[in-house]
Each structure stands twice: as C-alpha cells, then as structure tokens.
mmCIF file of C-alpha atoms in Angstrom:
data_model
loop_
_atom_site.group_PDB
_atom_site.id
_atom_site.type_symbol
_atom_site.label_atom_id
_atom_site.label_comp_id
_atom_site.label_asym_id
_atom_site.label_seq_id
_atom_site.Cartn_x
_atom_site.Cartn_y
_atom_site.Cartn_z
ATOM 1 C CA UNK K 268 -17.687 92.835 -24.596
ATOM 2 C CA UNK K 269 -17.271 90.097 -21.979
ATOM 3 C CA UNK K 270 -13.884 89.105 -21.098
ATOM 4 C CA UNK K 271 -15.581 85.410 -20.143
ATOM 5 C CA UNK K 272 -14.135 82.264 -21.813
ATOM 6 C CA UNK K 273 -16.652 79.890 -22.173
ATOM 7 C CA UNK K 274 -16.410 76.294 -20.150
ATOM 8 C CA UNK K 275 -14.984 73.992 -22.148
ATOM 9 C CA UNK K 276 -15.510 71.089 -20.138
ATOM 10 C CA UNK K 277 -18.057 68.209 -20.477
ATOM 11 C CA UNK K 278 -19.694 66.404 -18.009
ATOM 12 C CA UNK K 279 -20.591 62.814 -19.152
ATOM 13 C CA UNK K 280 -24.061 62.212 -19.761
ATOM 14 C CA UNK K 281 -24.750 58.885 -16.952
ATOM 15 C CA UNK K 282 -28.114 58.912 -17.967
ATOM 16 C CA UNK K 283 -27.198 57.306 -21.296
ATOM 17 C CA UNK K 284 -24.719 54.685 -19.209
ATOM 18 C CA UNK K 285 -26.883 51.402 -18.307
ATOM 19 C CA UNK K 286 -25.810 50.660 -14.279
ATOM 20 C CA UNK K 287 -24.697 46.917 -14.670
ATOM 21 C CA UNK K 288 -23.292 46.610 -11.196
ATOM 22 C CA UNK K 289 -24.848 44.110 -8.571
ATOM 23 C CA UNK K 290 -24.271 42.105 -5.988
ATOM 24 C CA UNK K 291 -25.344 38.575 -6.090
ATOM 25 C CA UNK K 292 -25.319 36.751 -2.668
ATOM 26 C CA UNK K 293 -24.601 33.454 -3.643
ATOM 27 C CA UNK K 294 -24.877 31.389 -0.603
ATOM 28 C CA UNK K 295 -21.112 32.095 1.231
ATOM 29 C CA UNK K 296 -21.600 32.186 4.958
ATOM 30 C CA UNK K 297 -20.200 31.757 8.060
ATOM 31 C CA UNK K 298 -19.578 28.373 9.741
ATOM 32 C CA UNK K 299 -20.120 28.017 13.496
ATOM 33 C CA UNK K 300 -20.095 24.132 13.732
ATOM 34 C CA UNK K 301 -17.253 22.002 15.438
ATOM 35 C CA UNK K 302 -13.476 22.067 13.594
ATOM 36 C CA UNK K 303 -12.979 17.958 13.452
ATOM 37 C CA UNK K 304 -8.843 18.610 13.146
ATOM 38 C CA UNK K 305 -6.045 16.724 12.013
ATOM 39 C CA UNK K 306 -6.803 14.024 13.111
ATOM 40 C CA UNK K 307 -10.359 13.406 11.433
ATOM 41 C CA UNK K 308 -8.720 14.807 7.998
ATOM 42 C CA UNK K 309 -5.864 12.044 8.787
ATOM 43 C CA UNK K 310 -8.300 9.085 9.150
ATOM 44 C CA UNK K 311 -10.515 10.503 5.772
ATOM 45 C CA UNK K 312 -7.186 10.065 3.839
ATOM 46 C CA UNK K 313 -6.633 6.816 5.262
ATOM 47 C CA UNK K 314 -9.989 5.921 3.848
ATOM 48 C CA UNK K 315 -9.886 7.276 0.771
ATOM 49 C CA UNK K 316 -6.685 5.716 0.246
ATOM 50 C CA UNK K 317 -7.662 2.023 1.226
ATOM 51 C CA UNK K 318 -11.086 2.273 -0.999
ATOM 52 C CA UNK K 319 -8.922 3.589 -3.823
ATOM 53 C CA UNK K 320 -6.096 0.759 -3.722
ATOM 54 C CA UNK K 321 -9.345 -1.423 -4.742
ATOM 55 C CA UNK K 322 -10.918 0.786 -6.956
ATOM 56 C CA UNK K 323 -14.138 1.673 -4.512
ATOM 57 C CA UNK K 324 -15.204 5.210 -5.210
ATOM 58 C CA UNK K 325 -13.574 5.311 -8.834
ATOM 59 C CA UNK K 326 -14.482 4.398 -12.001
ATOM 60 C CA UNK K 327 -15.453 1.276 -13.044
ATOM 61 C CA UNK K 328 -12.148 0.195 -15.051
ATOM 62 C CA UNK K 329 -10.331 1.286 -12.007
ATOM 63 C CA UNK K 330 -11.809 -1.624 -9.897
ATOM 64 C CA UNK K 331 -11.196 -4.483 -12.461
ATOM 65 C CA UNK K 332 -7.228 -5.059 -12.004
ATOM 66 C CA UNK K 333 -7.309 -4.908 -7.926
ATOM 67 C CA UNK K 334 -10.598 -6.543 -7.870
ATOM 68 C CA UNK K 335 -9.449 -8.961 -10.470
ATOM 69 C CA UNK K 336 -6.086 -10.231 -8.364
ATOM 70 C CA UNK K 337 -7.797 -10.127 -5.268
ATOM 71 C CA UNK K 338 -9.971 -13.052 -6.794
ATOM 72 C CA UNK K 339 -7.009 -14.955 -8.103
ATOM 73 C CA UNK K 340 -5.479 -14.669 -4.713
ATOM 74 C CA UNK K 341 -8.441 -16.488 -3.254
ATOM 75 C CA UNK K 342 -9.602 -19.026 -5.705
ATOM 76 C CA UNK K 343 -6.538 -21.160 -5.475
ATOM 77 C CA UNK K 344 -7.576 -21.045 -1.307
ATOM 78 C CA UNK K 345 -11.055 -21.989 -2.307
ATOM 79 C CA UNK K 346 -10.034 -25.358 -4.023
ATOM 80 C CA UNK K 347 -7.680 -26.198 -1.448
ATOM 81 C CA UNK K 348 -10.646 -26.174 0.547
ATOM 82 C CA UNK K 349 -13.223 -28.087 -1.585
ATOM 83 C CA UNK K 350 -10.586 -30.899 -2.452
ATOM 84 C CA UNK K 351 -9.757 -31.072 1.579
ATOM 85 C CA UNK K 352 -13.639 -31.352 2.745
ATOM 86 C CA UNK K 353 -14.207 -33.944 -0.165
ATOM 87 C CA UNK K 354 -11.245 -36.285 0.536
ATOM 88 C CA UNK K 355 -11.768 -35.546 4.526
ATOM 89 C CA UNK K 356 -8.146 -34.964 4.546
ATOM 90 C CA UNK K 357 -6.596 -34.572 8.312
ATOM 91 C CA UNK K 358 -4.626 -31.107 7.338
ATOM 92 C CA UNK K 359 -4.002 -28.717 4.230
ATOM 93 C CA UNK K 360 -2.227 -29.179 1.370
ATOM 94 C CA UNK K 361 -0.793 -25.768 2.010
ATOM 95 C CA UNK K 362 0.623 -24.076 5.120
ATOM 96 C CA UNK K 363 -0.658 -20.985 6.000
ATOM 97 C CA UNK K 364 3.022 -19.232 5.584
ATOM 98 C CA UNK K 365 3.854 -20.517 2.619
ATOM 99 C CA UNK K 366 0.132 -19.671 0.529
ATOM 100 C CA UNK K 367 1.831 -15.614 0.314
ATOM 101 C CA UNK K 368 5.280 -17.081 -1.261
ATOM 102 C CA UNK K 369 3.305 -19.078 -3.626
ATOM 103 C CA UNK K 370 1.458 -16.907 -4.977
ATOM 104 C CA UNK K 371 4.216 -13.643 -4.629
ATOM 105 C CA UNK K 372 3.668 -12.738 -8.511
ATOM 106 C CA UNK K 373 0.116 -11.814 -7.740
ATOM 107 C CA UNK K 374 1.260 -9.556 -4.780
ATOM 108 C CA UNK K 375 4.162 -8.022 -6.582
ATOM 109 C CA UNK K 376 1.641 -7.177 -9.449
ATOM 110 C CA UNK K 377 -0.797 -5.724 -7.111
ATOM 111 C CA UNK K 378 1.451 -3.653 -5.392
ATOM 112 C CA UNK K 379 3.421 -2.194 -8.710
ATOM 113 C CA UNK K 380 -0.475 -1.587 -9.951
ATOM 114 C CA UNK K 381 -1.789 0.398 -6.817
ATOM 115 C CA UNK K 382 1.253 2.039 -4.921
ATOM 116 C CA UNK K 383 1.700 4.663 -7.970
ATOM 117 C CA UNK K 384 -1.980 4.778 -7.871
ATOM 118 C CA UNK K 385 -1.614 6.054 -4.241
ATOM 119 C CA UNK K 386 1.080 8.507 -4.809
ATOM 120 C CA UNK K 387 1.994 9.176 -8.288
ATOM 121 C CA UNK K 388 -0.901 11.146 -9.211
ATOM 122 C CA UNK K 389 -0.781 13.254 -6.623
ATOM 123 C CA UNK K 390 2.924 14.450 -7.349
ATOM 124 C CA UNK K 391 1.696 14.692 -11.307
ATOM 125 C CA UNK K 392 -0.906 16.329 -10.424
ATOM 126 C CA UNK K 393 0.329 18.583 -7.938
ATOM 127 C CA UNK K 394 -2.183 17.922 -5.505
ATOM 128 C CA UNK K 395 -0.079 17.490 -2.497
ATOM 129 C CA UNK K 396 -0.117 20.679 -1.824
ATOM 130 C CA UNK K 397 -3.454 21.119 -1.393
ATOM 131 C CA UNK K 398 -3.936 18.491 0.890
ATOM 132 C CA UNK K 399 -1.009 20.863 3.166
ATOM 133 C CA UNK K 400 -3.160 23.642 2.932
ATOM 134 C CA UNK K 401 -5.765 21.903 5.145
ATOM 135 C CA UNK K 402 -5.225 20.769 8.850
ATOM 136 C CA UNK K 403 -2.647 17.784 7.959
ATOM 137 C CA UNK K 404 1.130 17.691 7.788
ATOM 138 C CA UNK K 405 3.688 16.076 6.344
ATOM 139 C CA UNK K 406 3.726 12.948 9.107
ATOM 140 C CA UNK K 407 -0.144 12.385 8.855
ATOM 141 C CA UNK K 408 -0.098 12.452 4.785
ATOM 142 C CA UNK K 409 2.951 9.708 4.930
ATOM 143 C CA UNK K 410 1.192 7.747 8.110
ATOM 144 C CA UNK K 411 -2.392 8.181 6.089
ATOM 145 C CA UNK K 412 -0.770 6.483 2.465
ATOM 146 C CA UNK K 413 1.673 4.004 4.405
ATOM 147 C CA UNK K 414 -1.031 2.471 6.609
ATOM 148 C CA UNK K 415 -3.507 2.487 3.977
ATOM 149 C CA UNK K 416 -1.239 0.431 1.291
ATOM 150 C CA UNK K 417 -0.539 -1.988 4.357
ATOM 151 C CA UNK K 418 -3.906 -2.286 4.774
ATOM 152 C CA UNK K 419 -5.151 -3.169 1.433
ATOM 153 C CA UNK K 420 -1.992 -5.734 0.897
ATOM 154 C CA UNK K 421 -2.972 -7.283 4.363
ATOM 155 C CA UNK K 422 -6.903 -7.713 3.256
ATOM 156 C CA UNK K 423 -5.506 -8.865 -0.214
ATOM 157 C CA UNK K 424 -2.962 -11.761 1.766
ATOM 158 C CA UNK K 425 -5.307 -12.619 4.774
ATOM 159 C CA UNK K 426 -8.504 -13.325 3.092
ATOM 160 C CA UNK K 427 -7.228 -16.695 1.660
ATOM 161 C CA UNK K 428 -6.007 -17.306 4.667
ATOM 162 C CA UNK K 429 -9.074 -17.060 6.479
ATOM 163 C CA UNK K 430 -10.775 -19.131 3.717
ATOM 164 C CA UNK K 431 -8.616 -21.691 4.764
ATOM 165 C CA UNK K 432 -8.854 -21.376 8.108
ATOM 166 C CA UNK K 433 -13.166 -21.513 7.616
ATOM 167 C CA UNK K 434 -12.093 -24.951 5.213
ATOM 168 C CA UNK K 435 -10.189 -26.588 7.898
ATOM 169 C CA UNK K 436 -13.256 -25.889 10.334
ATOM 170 C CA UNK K 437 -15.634 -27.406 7.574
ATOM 171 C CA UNK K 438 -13.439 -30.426 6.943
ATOM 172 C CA UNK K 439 -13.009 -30.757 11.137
ATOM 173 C CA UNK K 440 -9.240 -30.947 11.369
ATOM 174 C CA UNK K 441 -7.647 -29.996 14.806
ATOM 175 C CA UNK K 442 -9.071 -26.614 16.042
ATOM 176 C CA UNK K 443 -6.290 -25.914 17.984
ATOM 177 C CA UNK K 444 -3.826 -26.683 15.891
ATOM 178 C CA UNK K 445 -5.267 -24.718 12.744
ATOM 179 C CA UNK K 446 -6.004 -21.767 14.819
ATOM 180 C CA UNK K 447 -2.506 -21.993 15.993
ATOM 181 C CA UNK K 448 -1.012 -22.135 11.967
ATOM 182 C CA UNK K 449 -3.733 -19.610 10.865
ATOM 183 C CA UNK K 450 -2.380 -16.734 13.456
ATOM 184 C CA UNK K 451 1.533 -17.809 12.570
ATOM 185 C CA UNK K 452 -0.390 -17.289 9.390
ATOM 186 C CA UNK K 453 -1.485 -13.671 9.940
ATOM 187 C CA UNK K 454 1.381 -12.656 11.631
ATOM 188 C CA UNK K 455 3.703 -13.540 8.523
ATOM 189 C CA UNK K 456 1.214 -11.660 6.056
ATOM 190 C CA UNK K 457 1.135 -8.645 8.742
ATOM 191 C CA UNK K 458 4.966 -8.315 8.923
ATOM 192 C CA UNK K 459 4.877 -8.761 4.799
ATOM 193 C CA UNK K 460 2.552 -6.293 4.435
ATOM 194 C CA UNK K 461 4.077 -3.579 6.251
ATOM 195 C CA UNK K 462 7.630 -4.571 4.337
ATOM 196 C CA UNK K 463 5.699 -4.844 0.956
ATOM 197 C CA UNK K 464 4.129 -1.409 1.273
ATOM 198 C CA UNK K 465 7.151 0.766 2.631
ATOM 199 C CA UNK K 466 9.125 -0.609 -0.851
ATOM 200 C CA UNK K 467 6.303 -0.080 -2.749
ATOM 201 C CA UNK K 468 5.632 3.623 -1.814
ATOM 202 C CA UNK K 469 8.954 4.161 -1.335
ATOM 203 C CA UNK K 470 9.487 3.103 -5.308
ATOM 204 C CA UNK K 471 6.540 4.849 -6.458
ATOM 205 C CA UNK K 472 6.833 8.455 -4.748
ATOM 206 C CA UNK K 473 10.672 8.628 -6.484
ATOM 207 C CA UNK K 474 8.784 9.537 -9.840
ATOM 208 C CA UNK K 475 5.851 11.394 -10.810
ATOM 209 C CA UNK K 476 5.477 9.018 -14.052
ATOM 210 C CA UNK K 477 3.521 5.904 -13.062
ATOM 211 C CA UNK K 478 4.596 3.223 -15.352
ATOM 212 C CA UNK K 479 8.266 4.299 -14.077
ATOM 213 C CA UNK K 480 6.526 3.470 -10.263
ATOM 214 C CA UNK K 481 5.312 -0.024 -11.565
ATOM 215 C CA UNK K 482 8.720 -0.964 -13.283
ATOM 216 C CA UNK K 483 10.868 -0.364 -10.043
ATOM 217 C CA UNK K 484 8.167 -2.251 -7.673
ATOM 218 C CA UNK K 485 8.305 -5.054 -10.375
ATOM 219 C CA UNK K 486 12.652 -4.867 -10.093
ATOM 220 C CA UNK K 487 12.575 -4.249 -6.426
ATOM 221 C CA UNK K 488 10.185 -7.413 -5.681
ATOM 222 C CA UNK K 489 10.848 -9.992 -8.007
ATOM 223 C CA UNK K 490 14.606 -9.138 -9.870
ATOM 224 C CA UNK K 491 15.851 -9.520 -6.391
ATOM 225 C CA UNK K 492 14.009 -12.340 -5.158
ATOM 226 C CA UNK K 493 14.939 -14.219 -8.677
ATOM 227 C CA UNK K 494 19.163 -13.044 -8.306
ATOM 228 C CA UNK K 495 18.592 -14.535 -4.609
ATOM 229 C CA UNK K 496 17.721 -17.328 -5.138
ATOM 230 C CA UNK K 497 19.985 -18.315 -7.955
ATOM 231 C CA UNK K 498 22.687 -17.711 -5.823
ATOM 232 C CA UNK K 499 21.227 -19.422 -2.877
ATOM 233 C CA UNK K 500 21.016 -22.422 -6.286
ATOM 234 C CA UNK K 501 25.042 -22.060 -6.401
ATOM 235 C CA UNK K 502 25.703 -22.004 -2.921
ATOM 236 C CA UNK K 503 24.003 -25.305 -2.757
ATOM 237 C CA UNK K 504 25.482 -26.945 -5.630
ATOM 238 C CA UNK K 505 29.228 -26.086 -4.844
ATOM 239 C CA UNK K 506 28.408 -27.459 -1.294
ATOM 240 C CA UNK K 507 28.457 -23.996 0.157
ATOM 241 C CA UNK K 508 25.169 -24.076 2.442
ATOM 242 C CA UNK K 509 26.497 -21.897 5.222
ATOM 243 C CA UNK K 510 25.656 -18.744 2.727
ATOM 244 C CA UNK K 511 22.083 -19.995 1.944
ATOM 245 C CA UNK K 512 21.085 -18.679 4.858
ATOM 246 C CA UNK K 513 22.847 -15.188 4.787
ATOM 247 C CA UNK K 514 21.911 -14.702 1.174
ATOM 248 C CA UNK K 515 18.293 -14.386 1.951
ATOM 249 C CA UNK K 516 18.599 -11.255 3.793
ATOM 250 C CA UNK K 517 18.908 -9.345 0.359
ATOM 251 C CA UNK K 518 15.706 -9.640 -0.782
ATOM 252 C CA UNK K 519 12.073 -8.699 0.543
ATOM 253 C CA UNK K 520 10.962 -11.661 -0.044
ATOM 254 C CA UNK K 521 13.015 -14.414 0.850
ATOM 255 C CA UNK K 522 13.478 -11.891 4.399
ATOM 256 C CA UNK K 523 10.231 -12.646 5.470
ATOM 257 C CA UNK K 524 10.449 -16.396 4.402
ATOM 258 C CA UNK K 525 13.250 -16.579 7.015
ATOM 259 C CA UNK K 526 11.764 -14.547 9.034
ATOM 260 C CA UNK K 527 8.516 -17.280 9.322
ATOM 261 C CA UNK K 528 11.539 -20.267 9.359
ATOM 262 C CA UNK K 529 12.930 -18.663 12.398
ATOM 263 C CA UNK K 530 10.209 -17.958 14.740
ATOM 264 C CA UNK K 531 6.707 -18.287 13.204
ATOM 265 C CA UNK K 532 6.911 -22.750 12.369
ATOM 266 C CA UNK K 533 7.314 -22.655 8.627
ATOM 267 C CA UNK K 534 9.045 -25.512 6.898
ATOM 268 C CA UNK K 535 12.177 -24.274 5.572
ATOM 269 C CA UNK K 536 12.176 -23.407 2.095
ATOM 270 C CA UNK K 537 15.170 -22.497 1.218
ATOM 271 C CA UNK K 538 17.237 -24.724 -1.551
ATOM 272 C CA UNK K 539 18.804 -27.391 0.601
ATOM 273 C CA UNK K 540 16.089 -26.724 3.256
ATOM 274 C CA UNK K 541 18.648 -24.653 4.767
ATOM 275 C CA UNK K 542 17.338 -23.695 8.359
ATOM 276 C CA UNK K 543 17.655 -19.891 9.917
ATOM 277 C CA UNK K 544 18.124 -20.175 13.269
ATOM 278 C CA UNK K 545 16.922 -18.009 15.898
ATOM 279 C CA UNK K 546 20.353 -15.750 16.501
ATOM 280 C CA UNK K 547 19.982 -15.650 12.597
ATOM 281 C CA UNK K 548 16.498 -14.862 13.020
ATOM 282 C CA UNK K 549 16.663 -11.550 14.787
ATOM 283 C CA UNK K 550 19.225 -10.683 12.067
ATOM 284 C CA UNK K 551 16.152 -11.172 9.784
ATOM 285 C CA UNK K 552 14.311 -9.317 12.227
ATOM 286 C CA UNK K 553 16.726 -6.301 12.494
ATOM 287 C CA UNK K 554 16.602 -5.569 9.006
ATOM 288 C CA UNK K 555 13.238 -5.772 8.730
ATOM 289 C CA UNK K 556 12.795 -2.810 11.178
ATOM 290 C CA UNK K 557 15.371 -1.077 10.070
ATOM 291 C CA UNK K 558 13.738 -1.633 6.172
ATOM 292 C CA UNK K 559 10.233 -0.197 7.354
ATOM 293 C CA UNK K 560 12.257 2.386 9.303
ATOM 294 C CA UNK K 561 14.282 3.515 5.946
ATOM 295 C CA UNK K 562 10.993 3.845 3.909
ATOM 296 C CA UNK K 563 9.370 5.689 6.408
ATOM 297 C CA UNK K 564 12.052 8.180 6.261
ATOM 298 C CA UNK K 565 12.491 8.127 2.867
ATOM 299 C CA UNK K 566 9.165 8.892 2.377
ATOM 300 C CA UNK K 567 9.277 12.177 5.106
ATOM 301 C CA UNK K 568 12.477 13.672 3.424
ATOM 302 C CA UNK K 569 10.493 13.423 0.363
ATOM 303 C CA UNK K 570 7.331 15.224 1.023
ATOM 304 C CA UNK K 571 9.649 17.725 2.998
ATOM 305 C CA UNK K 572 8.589 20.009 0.460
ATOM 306 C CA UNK K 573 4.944 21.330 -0.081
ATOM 307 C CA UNK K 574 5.212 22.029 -3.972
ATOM 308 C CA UNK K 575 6.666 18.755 -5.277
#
C-alpha cells in the first residue's frame, strides 16, 4: 500500500484565459523645443483676457452686449461729427473730457457686464488653480486680468474720441488745438480706465456669483457718483461751495472729473462750476494712486491662495 497522498492542488488552466493585455502607444512623447516661460504664458492671458472682455473667441451671444455698448459709445461721436462737418462749425459741441462723463452709464454697464466675466468664472469654476500649475504666479495672473480690463475700457472710451478727433480734421478746425484737447482727451480716459478697472475687478473677484459682481460694480460706480452729487446739490444751495470741491473726492467718478478740472483744461462741471485747484488737484491725484494701489493689493491678498 502506498503511504502517498495524492496532490490536491490545481493549477489554473491559462489556456482557457483570453490574454487581453496591450499596450497602445498613443502618441505621448518627449518635447525638446524651446520653454517660452512666464512671461509668454503672462502675455497669452493678457490676450485672452482683452478678446474675451469683447466677446472675440466666444460664442456668439457673448459678443452682442460688449459689442453692442461699444457701438452706443461711438454713435453719439459719429453725429457730433456729421452735424459739425455739415454746419462747418469752428469747434465741437463736446469736449473731449467731458464725452466719458456723458456717457458714464454706458461704461458703468460695460464694466459690471465684463469684469465678472474676467474673474468670476474662474473662482466658480475653480480654474485658477490650474492656471498656477503652469509657469505663472500670483503677480502675473493679477497684472494679466488688471491690464487687460484697462485695456478693453480704454479701447471702449478712446475710440469716440478718436472719431472726433478724425471729425474735427474733416470739418478743418485748428489742428493744433484739437490735437492738443484730443491727448488731454486720452490722458483723462487712460487715468479712468486704470481707476474703472481696479474697482471693477476688485468688486467682482469678492464673489464667485456673477450677478453679485455686476450689482456691486453698478453700487460702486453710479450709487456713489448719484449720493455725490446730491450733496455737492446741497452744498450749493445752502451757499456752502467750499465743500463742492472736497465732496468729489468720494466717488470714482466725479475724482477723475476733478482730476481733468485741475490739470488736464476741462470746464468745470461741478454744480456751481466750482473750480479744483491745483494744490486740490494733487489731492485728487493722491487718491487716485493710492485707489489703483488698494485694488492692486486687494486683488494679490486675494489670489494668495491657489484653491479659491
């Protein structure tokens, strides 16, 4: 008798197992060519930034508001121009600093439509920290967005500008004297676009929720330009027209207004035609900087953190 216990074990049959494994080269591979840096991913989101604030490289529905209000901010410049080459009038109807002012709605709407549109989505979306994974930083994301919202609201304020500036040449008023009013002009817009766009950003980056972006730019803008100027009403119907002045350094708007009063030739527009001097006009001046200066911080402290 054998004393042998018989094996027990089983080996798996892998002849009856189909082999499914493979590898699949799918087209990874190496890249040898130059690394462009910060500084070319810095000047992409500038760009992409700028077309976006008018809708370029979106869908269609996206270009109709920006588009839309960049038209109304020109059309008013365009019959200024066709009623001064038809009457051969000697100088606009409208100084270059005061076409912005008059037509501030437009601007405010602008900005509350396309500052969220810069920012917002990417904090709802939680995209910013994506763009932190690639060779930018905090200070080139923040200088990319600020510059390009300064950008677009300089484009949207200049081009009338310029269209009256190509008017006056048409209807041959004083070259010298129109180039001279179309650069105090530019300057003016410049100095409200930077302003315009810090606020804006500023307002919009607090929330992730859009329509809560547009509300504040909307307050910010035009609530405070409205309670200034009724108060700058009271001051000059109780007699009290040494506060005029002073009161328009609490809002944007009425800021830059003195701000062109003081130093760039505009009429003064204040109720009263209340002047800002010049040693008033580097008051104006000082908070202006130290405005831009507060956004731009504001907005560094709050991209401080990559996942917003």
């Amino acid at each position: 008798m054998s004393n042998q216990t018989p094996d027990t074990t089983q080996t798996p049959d892998t002849t009856q197992i189909p082999d499914t494994t493979q590898i699949h080269n799918i087209g990874y591979r190496s890249y040898d060519g130059p690394r462009l840096g910060r500084a070319y991913a810095r000047r992409s989101l500038f760009s992409q930034s700028l077309r976006g604030a008018y809708g370029l490289g979106r869908s269609a529905k996206s270009k109709v508001l920006p588009m839309l209000l960049f038209g109304v901010m020109c059309v008013p410049a365009l019959i200024i121009v066709a009623i001064s080459v038809y009457t051969k009038a000697d100088k606009l109807f409208v100084e270059y600093t005061q076409y912005a002012v008059l037509l501030q709605l437009v601007i405010a709407v602008y900005l509350a439509s396309q500052a969220p549109q810069s920012v917002s989505r990417d904090l709802r979306f939680r995209t910013v920290p994506l763009y932190f994974s690639r060779p930018i930083e905090r200070v080139d994301y923040v200088l990319a967005k600020y510059g390009a919202m300064a950008s677009a609201l300089f484009i949207l304020t200049a081009s009338p500008l310029l269209i009256l500036w190509i008017g006056s040449m048409l209807a041959k008023m004083d070259f010298a004297e129109q180039a001279k009013m179309f650069g105090q002009g530019l300057v003016s817009v410049a100095i409200l676009s930077v302003l315009f766009a810090g606020i804006g950003l500023v307002m919009a980056a607090l929330t992730p929720r859009r329509g809560f972006g547009v509300a504040a730019v909307i307050a910010v803008l035009i609530v405070t330009y409205g309670a200034v100027s009724t108060l700058q009403g009271i001051s000059y119907a109780t007699e009290n027209t040494d506060a005029i002045a002073w009161l328009g350094l609490f809002s944007p708007l009425t800021l830059i207004i003195g701000l062109q009063n003081a130093f760039l030739g505009a009429r003064a527009s204040f109720p009263g035609e209340a002047e800002v001097g010049a040693g008033l006009g580097v008051i104006y001046l000082l908070v202006v900087l130290g405005l831009v200066a507060a956004c731009y911080g504001i907005l560094m402290r709050r991209y401080r953190k990559v996942g917003l």
